[in-house]
mmCIF file of C-alpha atoms in Angstrom:
data_model
loop_
_atom_site.group_PDB
_atom_site.id
_atom_site.type_symbol
_atom_site.label_atom_id
_atom_site.label_comp_id
_atom_site.label_asym_id
_atom_site.label_seq_id
_atom_site.Cartn_x
_atom_site.Cartn_y
_atom_site.Cartn_z
ATOM 1 C CA MET A 1379 8.738 21.475 11.047
ATOM 2 C CA SER A 1380 8.435 18.055 9.619
ATOM 3 C CA PRO A 1381 10.476 15.288 11.472
ATOM 4 C CA TYR A 1382 11.372 13.581 8.024
ATOM 5 C CA LYS A 1383 13.797 14.230 5.302
ATOM 6 C CA ASN A 1384 13.146 11.649 2.454
ATOM 7 C CA ILE A 1385 9.259 11.908 2.945
ATOM 8 C CA LEU A 1386 6.625 14.584 3.061
ATOM 9 C CA THR A 1387 3.443 14.165 4.800
ATOM 10 C CA HIS A 1388 0.027 16.123 4.641
ATOM 11 C CA PHE A 1389 -2.984 15.564 6.411
ATOM 12 C CA GLU A 1390 -6.335 17.269 5.279
ATOM 13 C CA GLN A 1391 -9.961 16.537 5.493
ATOM 14 C CA GLY A 1392 -9.596 12.778 6.331
ATOM 15 C CA VAL A 1393 -6.722 12.243 3.677
ATOM 16 C CA PHE A 1394 -3.325 11.504 4.738
ATOM 17 C CA THR A 1395 -0.827 11.808 2.083
ATOM 18 C CA ILE A 1396 2.846 10.375 1.932
ATOM 19 C CA THR A 1397 5.210 11.664 -0.845
ATOM 20 C CA LEU A 1398 8.574 9.905 -1.472
ATOM 21 C CA ASN A 1399 10.973 13.003 -1.375
ATOM 22 C CA ARG A 1400 14.283 11.995 -2.836
ATOM 23 C CA GLU A 1401 13.789 13.509 -6.332
ATOM 24 C CA HIS A 1402 17.327 13.770 -6.911
ATOM 25 C CA LYS A 1403 17.615 9.845 -6.512
ATOM 26 C CA ARG A 1404 14.442 9.051 -8.480
ATOM 27 C CA ASN A 1405 12.750 8.283 -4.844
ATOM 28 C CA ALA A 1406 15.127 5.416 -4.420
ATOM 29 C CA ILE A 1407 14.655 3.662 -1.155
ATOM 30 C CA ASP A 1408 17.767 3.878 1.436
ATOM 31 C CA GLU A 1409 17.713 2.877 5.110
ATOM 32 C CA GLN A 1410 16.539 6.273 6.351
ATOM 33 C CA THR A 1411 13.673 6.312 3.908
ATOM 34 C CA MET A 1412 12.660 2.951 5.398
ATOM 35 C CA ASP A 1413 12.949 4.258 8.863
ATOM 36 C CA GLU A 1414 10.758 7.256 8.129
ATOM 37 C CA LEU A 1415 8.164 5.261 6.479
ATOM 38 C CA GLN A 1416 8.164 2.875 9.246
ATOM 39 C CA ASP A 1417 7.721 5.572 11.737
ATOM 40 C CA VAL A 1418 4.991 7.402 10.070
ATOM 41 C CA LEU A 1419 2.984 4.266 9.303
ATOM 42 C CA THR A 1420 3.435 3.127 13.054
ATOM 43 C CA ASN A 1421 2.199 6.483 14.057
ATOM 44 C CA PHE A 1422 -0.813 6.918 11.483
ATOM 45 C CA PRO A 1423 -3.649 9.139 12.788
ATOM 46 C CA VAL A 1424 -6.321 6.605 12.615
ATOM 47 C CA ASN A 1425 -7.937 8.208 15.836
ATOM 48 C CA GLU A 1426 -7.719 11.848 14.360
ATOM 49 C CA GLY A 1427 -10.015 11.170 11.562
ATOM 50 C CA ALA A 1428 -7.983 9.721 8.589
ATOM 51 C CA ARG A 1429 -10.126 7.689 6.431
ATOM 52 C CA LEU A 1430 -7.793 7.434 3.328
ATOM 53 C CA ALA A 1431 -4.051 7.078 2.955
ATOM 54 C CA VAL A 1432 -2.288 8.052 -0.488
ATOM 55 C CA LEU A 1433 1.113 7.397 -1.370
ATOM 56 C CA ARG A 1434 3.143 8.928 -4.182
ATOM 57 C CA GLY A 1435 6.499 10.020 -5.485
ATOM 58 C CA LYS A 1436 7.774 13.550 -6.145
ATOM 59 C CA GLY A 1437 9.176 14.379 -9.532
ATOM 60 C CA LYS A 1438 9.612 12.464 -12.625
ATOM 61 C CA ASP A 1439 9.293 9.132 -11.052
ATOM 62 C CA PHE A 1440 7.372 7.261 -8.313
ATOM 63 C CA CYS A 1441 10.164 5.230 -7.175
ATOM 64 C CA ALA A 1442 13.550 3.625 -8.504
ATOM 65 C CA GLY A 1443 13.618 0.845 -6.022
ATOM 66 C CA ALA A 1444 16.260 0.283 -3.811
ATOM 67 C CA ASP A 1445 18.978 2.943 -3.812
ATOM 68 C CA LEU A 1446 22.101 1.258 -5.115
ATOM 69 C CA ASP A 1447 24.678 3.769 -3.835
ATOM 70 C CA TRP A 1448 23.428 3.137 -0.416
ATOM 71 C CA MET A 1449 23.472 -0.662 -0.980
ATOM 72 C CA ARG A 1450 27.201 -0.552 -1.695
ATOM 73 C CA THR A 1451 27.843 0.692 1.655
ATOM 74 C CA THR A 1452 26.377 -2.271 3.117
ATOM 75 C CA GLN A 1453 28.770 -4.742 1.413
ATOM 76 C CA GLY A 1454 30.658 -5.272 4.515
ATOM 77 C CA MET A 1455 27.829 -6.454 6.515
ATOM 78 C CA ASP A 1456 27.260 -10.337 7.272
ATOM 79 C CA GLU A 1457 24.290 -12.118 6.488
ATOM 80 C CA GLN A 1458 22.615 -11.484 9.875
ATOM 81 C CA GLN A 1459 23.053 -7.944 9.633
ATOM 82 C CA LEU A 1460 21.627 -7.856 6.069
ATOM 83 C CA SER A 1461 18.785 -9.801 7.163
ATOM 84 C CA LEU A 1462 17.825 -7.507 10.024
ATOM 85 C CA GLN A 1463 18.193 -4.639 7.379
ATOM 86 C CA ASN A 1464 15.939 -6.315 4.930
ATOM 87 C CA MET A 1465 13.302 -6.812 7.678
ATOM 88 C CA LYS A 1466 12.838 -3.107 7.721
ATOM 89 C CA LEU A 1467 11.584 -2.994 4.191
ATOM 90 C CA GLN A 1468 9.541 -6.122 4.823
ATOM 91 C CA LYS A 1469 8.043 -4.310 7.937
ATOM 92 C CA VAL A 1470 7.196 -1.145 5.739
ATOM 93 C CA PHE A 1471 5.479 -3.495 3.167
ATOM 94 C CA GLU A 1472 3.466 -5.022 5.965
ATOM 95 C CA LEU A 1473 2.433 -1.861 7.830
ATOM 96 C CA TRP A 1474 1.225 -0.338 4.608
ATOM 97 C CA PHE A 1475 -0.758 -3.679 3.811
ATOM 98 C CA ASP A 1476 -2.404 -3.664 7.161
ATOM 99 C CA LEU A 1477 -2.909 0.042 7.552
ATOM 100 C CA PRO A 1478 -6.607 0.218 8.975
ATOM 101 C CA VAL A 1479 -7.710 2.665 6.410
ATOM 102 C CA PHE A 1480 -8.211 2.350 2.372
ATOM 103 C CA THR A 1481 -4.673 2.924 0.674
ATOM 104 C CA ILE A 1482 -4.027 4.198 -2.783
ATOM 105 C CA ALA A 1483 -0.551 4.267 -4.564
ATOM 106 C CA ILE A 1484 -0.704 7.034 -7.256
ATOM 107 C CA ILE A 1485 2.184 6.216 -9.644
ATOM 108 C CA HIS A 1486 3.938 7.705 -12.645
ATOM 109 C CA GLY A 1487 7.363 7.470 -14.189
ATOM 110 C CA ASN A 1488 9.475 4.539 -13.472
ATOM 111 C CA VAL A 1489 8.267 1.864 -10.798
ATOM 112 C CA VAL A 1490 11.247 -0.365 -10.224
ATOM 113 C CA GLY A 1491 11.923 -3.351 -8.083
ATOM 114 C CA GLY A 1492 10.964 -2.707 -4.294
ATOM 115 C CA ALA A 1493 8.721 0.078 -5.601
ATOM 116 C CA ILE A 1494 6.533 -2.665 -7.034
ATOM 117 C CA GLY A 1495 6.409 -4.265 -3.416
ATOM 118 C CA LEU A 1496 4.983 -0.701 -2.251
ATOM 119 C CA ILE A 1497 2.072 -0.544 -4.784
ATOM 120 C CA ALA A 1498 1.342 -4.221 -4.432
ATOM 121 C CA SER A 1499 0.725 -3.770 -0.849
ATOM 122 C CA SER A 1500 -1.842 -1.067 -1.457
ATOM 123 C CA ASP A 1501 -5.789 -1.342 -1.804
ATOM 124 C CA MET A 1502 -5.743 0.542 -5.233
ATOM 125 C CA VAL A 1503 -3.146 1.453 -7.597
ATOM 126 C CA VAL A 1504 -3.878 4.297 -9.874
ATOM 127 C CA ALA A 1505 -1.159 4.681 -12.593
ATOM 128 C CA SER A 1506 -0.665 7.254 -15.482
ATOM 129 C CA ALA A 1507 -0.745 5.666 -18.832
ATOM 130 C CA GLU A 1508 3.045 5.986 -19.521
ATOM 131 C CA THR A 1509 4.147 4.213 -16.227
ATOM 132 C CA ARG A 1510 6.851 1.913 -16.679
ATOM 133 C CA PHE A 1511 7.270 -1.330 -14.592
ATOM 134 C CA ARG A 1512 10.432 -3.603 -13.973
ATOM 135 C CA PHE A 1513 11.464 -6.131 -11.617
ATOM 136 C CA SER A 1514 15.022 -5.587 -11.867
ATOM 137 C CA GLU A 1515 16.384 -7.759 -8.906
ATOM 138 C CA VAL A 1516 17.782 -10.663 -11.191
ATOM 139 C CA THR A 1517 19.830 -8.457 -13.280
ATOM 140 C CA LEU A 1518 21.607 -7.203 -10.067
ATOM 141 C CA GLY A 1519 22.025 -11.003 -9.037
ATOM 142 C CA LEU A 1520 19.395 -10.397 -6.288
ATOM 143 C CA VAL A 1521 15.896 -12.090 -5.283
ATOM 144 C CA PRO A 1522 12.594 -10.244 -5.170
ATOM 145 C CA ALA A 1523 12.205 -12.092 -1.960
ATOM 146 C CA THR A 1524 10.435 -9.218 0.172
ATOM 147 C CA ILE A 1525 8.201 -8.144 -2.401
ATOM 148 C CA ALA A 1526 7.176 -11.458 -3.834
ATOM 149 C CA PRO A 1527 4.483 -12.206 -0.965
ATOM 150 C CA PHE A 1528 2.803 -8.852 -1.679
ATOM 151 C CA VAL A 1529 2.899 -9.023 -5.612
ATOM 152 C CA LEU A 1530 1.687 -12.658 -5.762
ATOM 153 C CA GLN A 1531 -1.177 -12.050 -3.274
ATOM 154 C CA ARG A 1532 -2.210 -9.344 -5.815
ATOM 155 C CA THR A 1533 -1.781 -11.163 -8.873
ATOM 156 C CA ARG A 1534 -1.174 -14.986 -9.635
ATOM 157 C CA SER A 1535 -0.481 -14.078 -13.423
ATOM 158 C CA ARG A 1536 1.879 -16.004 -15.414
ATOM 159 C CA PHE A 1537 3.013 -12.642 -17.024
ATOM 160 C CA VAL A 1538 3.959 -11.081 -13.646
ATOM 161 C CA ARG A 1539 5.731 -14.181 -12.554
ATOM 162 C CA ASN A 1540 7.813 -14.257 -15.870
ATOM 163 C CA ALA A 1541 8.528 -10.531 -15.267
ATOM 164 C CA MET A 1542 10.192 -11.423 -12.102
ATOM 165 C CA LEU A 1543 12.116 -14.155 -13.867
ATOM 166 C CA THR A 1544 13.401 -12.071 -16.816
ATOM 167 C CA ALA A 1545 13.399 -8.610 -15.483
ATOM 168 C CA MET A 1546 11.685 -7.352 -18.758
ATOM 169 C CA ALA A 1547 10.145 -3.883 -18.672
ATOM 170 C CA PHE A 1548 6.399 -3.272 -19.198
ATOM 171 C CA ARG A 1549 3.888 -0.360 -19.402
ATOM 172 C CA THR A 1550 0.703 0.240 -17.877
ATOM 173 C CA ASP A 1551 -1.499 -1.444 -20.133
ATOM 174 C CA LYS A 1552 -0.079 -4.931 -19.171
ATOM 175 C CA ALA A 1553 0.114 -4.000 -15.373
ATOM 176 C CA LEU A 1554 -3.506 -3.068 -15.783
ATOM 177 C CA GLU A 1555 -4.386 -6.298 -17.603
ATOM 178 C CA HIS A 1556 -2.470 -8.381 -15.160
ATOM 179 C CA GLY A 1557 -3.945 -7.035 -11.920
ATOM 180 C CA LEU A 1558 -0.874 -4.874 -10.762
ATOM 181 C CA VAL A 1559 -2.860 -1.595 -11.514
ATOM 182 C CA ASP A 1560 -6.591 -0.914 -10.980
ATOM 183 C CA ARG A 1561 -7.006 2.419 -12.740
ATOM 184 C CA VAL A 1562 -5.321 4.380 -15.355
ATOM 185 C CA ILE A 1563 -5.526 8.021 -15.482
ATOM 186 C CA ASP A 1564 -3.887 10.960 -17.423
ATOM 187 C CA TYR A 1565 -1.096 12.238 -15.359
ATOM 188 C CA GLY A 1566 -2.253 15.013 -12.828
ATOM 189 C CA GLN A 1567 -5.943 13.583 -12.930
ATOM 190 C CA GLU A 1568 -5.859 11.757 -9.728
ATOM 191 C CA GLN A 1569 -7.901 14.241 -7.457
ATOM 192 C CA SER A 1570 -11.004 12.931 -8.827
ATOM 193 C CA ILE A 1571 -10.405 9.136 -7.835
ATOM 194 C CA ILE A 1572 -9.240 10.493 -4.572
ATOM 195 C CA ASP A 1573 -12.469 12.510 -3.883
ATOM 196 C CA ASP A 1574 -14.868 9.636 -4.881
ATOM 197 C CA CYS A 1575 -13.091 7.136 -2.657
ATOM 198 C CA LEU A 1576 -13.263 9.512 0.040
ATOM 199 C CA GLU A 1577 -17.121 10.522 -0.578
ATOM 200 C CA ALA A 1578 -17.749 6.617 -0.511
ATOM 201 C CA LEU A 1579 -15.549 5.958 2.473
ATOM 202 C CA ASN A 1580 -17.295 8.907 4.467
ATOM 203 C CA LYS A 1581 -20.667 6.837 4.087
ATOM 204 C CA THR A 1582 -18.984 3.734 6.033
ATOM 205 C CA SER A 1583 -18.010 3.115 9.465
ATOM 206 C CA SER A 1584 -14.546 3.534 9.901
ATOM 207 C CA GLY A 1585 -14.407 0.573 12.180
ATOM 208 C CA ALA A 1586 -16.199 -1.789 9.975
ATOM 209 C CA VAL A 1587 -13.602 -0.769 7.258
ATOM 210 C CA SER A 1588 -10.567 -1.563 9.402
ATOM 211 C CA GLU A 1589 -12.123 -4.876 10.743
ATOM 212 C CA THR A 1590 -13.026 -5.846 7.118
ATOM 213 C CA LYS A 1591 -9.582 -5.022 5.721
ATOM 214 C CA LYS A 1592 -8.027 -7.145 8.618
ATOM 215 C CA LEU A 1593 -10.222 -10.225 7.864
ATOM 216 C CA CYS A 1594 -9.328 -9.909 4.170
ATOM 217 C CA ASN A 1595 -5.677 -9.640 4.808
ATOM 218 C CA ASP A 1596 -5.805 -12.383 7.566
ATOM 219 C CA LEU A 1597 -7.397 -14.722 5.048
ATOM 220 C CA ILE A 1598 -5.042 -13.814 2.231
ATOM 221 C CA PHE A 1599 -1.984 -14.577 4.382
ATOM 222 C CA ASN A 1600 -3.428 -17.624 6.498
ATOM 223 C CA ARG A 1601 -2.874 -15.739 9.778
ATOM 224 C CA ILE A 1602 -5.693 -17.290 11.337
ATOM 225 C CA ASP A 1603 -4.946 -19.978 14.247
ATOM 226 C CA GLU A 1604 -8.252 -21.050 14.972
ATOM 227 C CA PRO A 1605 -11.105 -22.899 12.863
ATOM 228 C CA LEU A 1606 -12.418 -20.543 10.449
ATOM 229 C CA ASP A 1607 -15.871 -20.639 11.516
ATOM 230 C CA THR A 1608 -14.939 -19.908 14.856
ATOM 231 C CA TYR A 1609 -13.003 -16.726 13.925
ATOM 232 C CA THR A 1610 -15.370 -15.436 11.276
ATOM 233 C CA THR A 1611 -18.517 -16.030 13.749
ATOM 234 C CA ALA A 1612 -16.913 -14.327 16.657
ATOM 235 C CA LEU A 1613 -15.641 -11.549 14.742
ATOM 236 C CA LEU A 1614 -19.121 -10.646 13.289
ATOM 237 C CA ALA A 1615 -20.561 -11.171 17.000
ATOM 238 C CA LYS A 1616 -18.152 -8.606 18.154
ATOM 239 C CA VAL A 1617 -18.743 -5.907 15.322
ATOM 240 C CA ARG A 1618 -22.508 -6.303 15.966
ATOM 241 C CA LYS A 1619 -22.162 -5.505 19.494
ATOM 242 C CA THR A 1620 -20.578 -1.993 18.610
ATOM 243 C CA GLU A 1621 -22.073 1.242 19.068
ATOM 244 C CA ALA A 1622 -21.416 2.166 15.411
ATOM 245 C CA ALA A 1623 -23.358 -0.888 14.226
ATOM 246 C CA ALA A 1624 -26.154 -0.198 16.508
ATOM 247 C CA GLN A 1625 -26.572 3.298 15.628
ATOM 248 C CA ARG A 1626 -26.241 2.640 11.797
ATOM 249 C CA ILE A 1627 -28.700 -0.261 11.879
ATOM 250 C CA GLU A 1628 -31.379 1.850 13.850
ATOM 251 C CA GLY A 1629 -30.697 4.669 11.308
ATOM 252 C CA PHE A 1630 -31.347 2.482 8.471
ATOM 253 C CA PHE A 1631 -34.858 1.765 9.781
ATOM 254 C CA GLN A 1632 -35.409 5.324 10.486
ATOM 255 C CA SER A 1633 -34.693 6.293 6.812
ATOM 256 C CA ILE A 1634 -37.199 3.735 5.844
ATOM 257 C CA GLU A 1635 -39.885 5.149 8.200
ATOM 258 C CA LYS A 1636 -39.159 8.791 6.858
ATOM 259 C CA LYS A 1637 -39.412 7.268 3.158
ATOM 260 C CA GLY A 1638 -42.722 5.616 4.208
#
């Protein structure tokens, strides 16, 4: 029996799928959802052969952002308590962003507020053509503070910035044009993209993919606290000494010899 209520998980043939499972709430995020996402991402089965992680939403919407009914119950909290609570969502974004496998968000319906933070933290975003997006925070007197770092690392588009300021809704075509979405599909046609990505990833070294993703993310968020040349040369030296690198380089030369 699954330990989770607000999310569903499925692991098969290298693909780990997480499905937001609050259809009656349009998959809006409450504290339990944050706790469950944090738990599943912290305990992600990297060492059990997972090569690809997929995030999706059950029902007609991917995610309607924060659960406002739940937010109403927190009005009595002081700023410190609210900050600690907000940190949970920030941690979810960070864990998904730094997950040591390739990640895909498959989205449809409405993608609102914090949900845009989830997709912006993904390596690839695949959207149905009729998906609707909205940064709703300012209409509620709020600020998109936890999602902004992830949105702005994905796209520096003036359009996206202005969408945060005005809360104007937009569709998939604009999200694609301005970098929030990578691929557009007909609803229900996402399996071919998952299969293509998995086929490509299965030809790579999982360790090299993980190290490359960490390198990119550390550069994006300026998390390197030593001279850049020291960091990059040491990283490459470390990876070159791995068994996977030795085997793959030797395999390359063997394949050439066979062709010759």
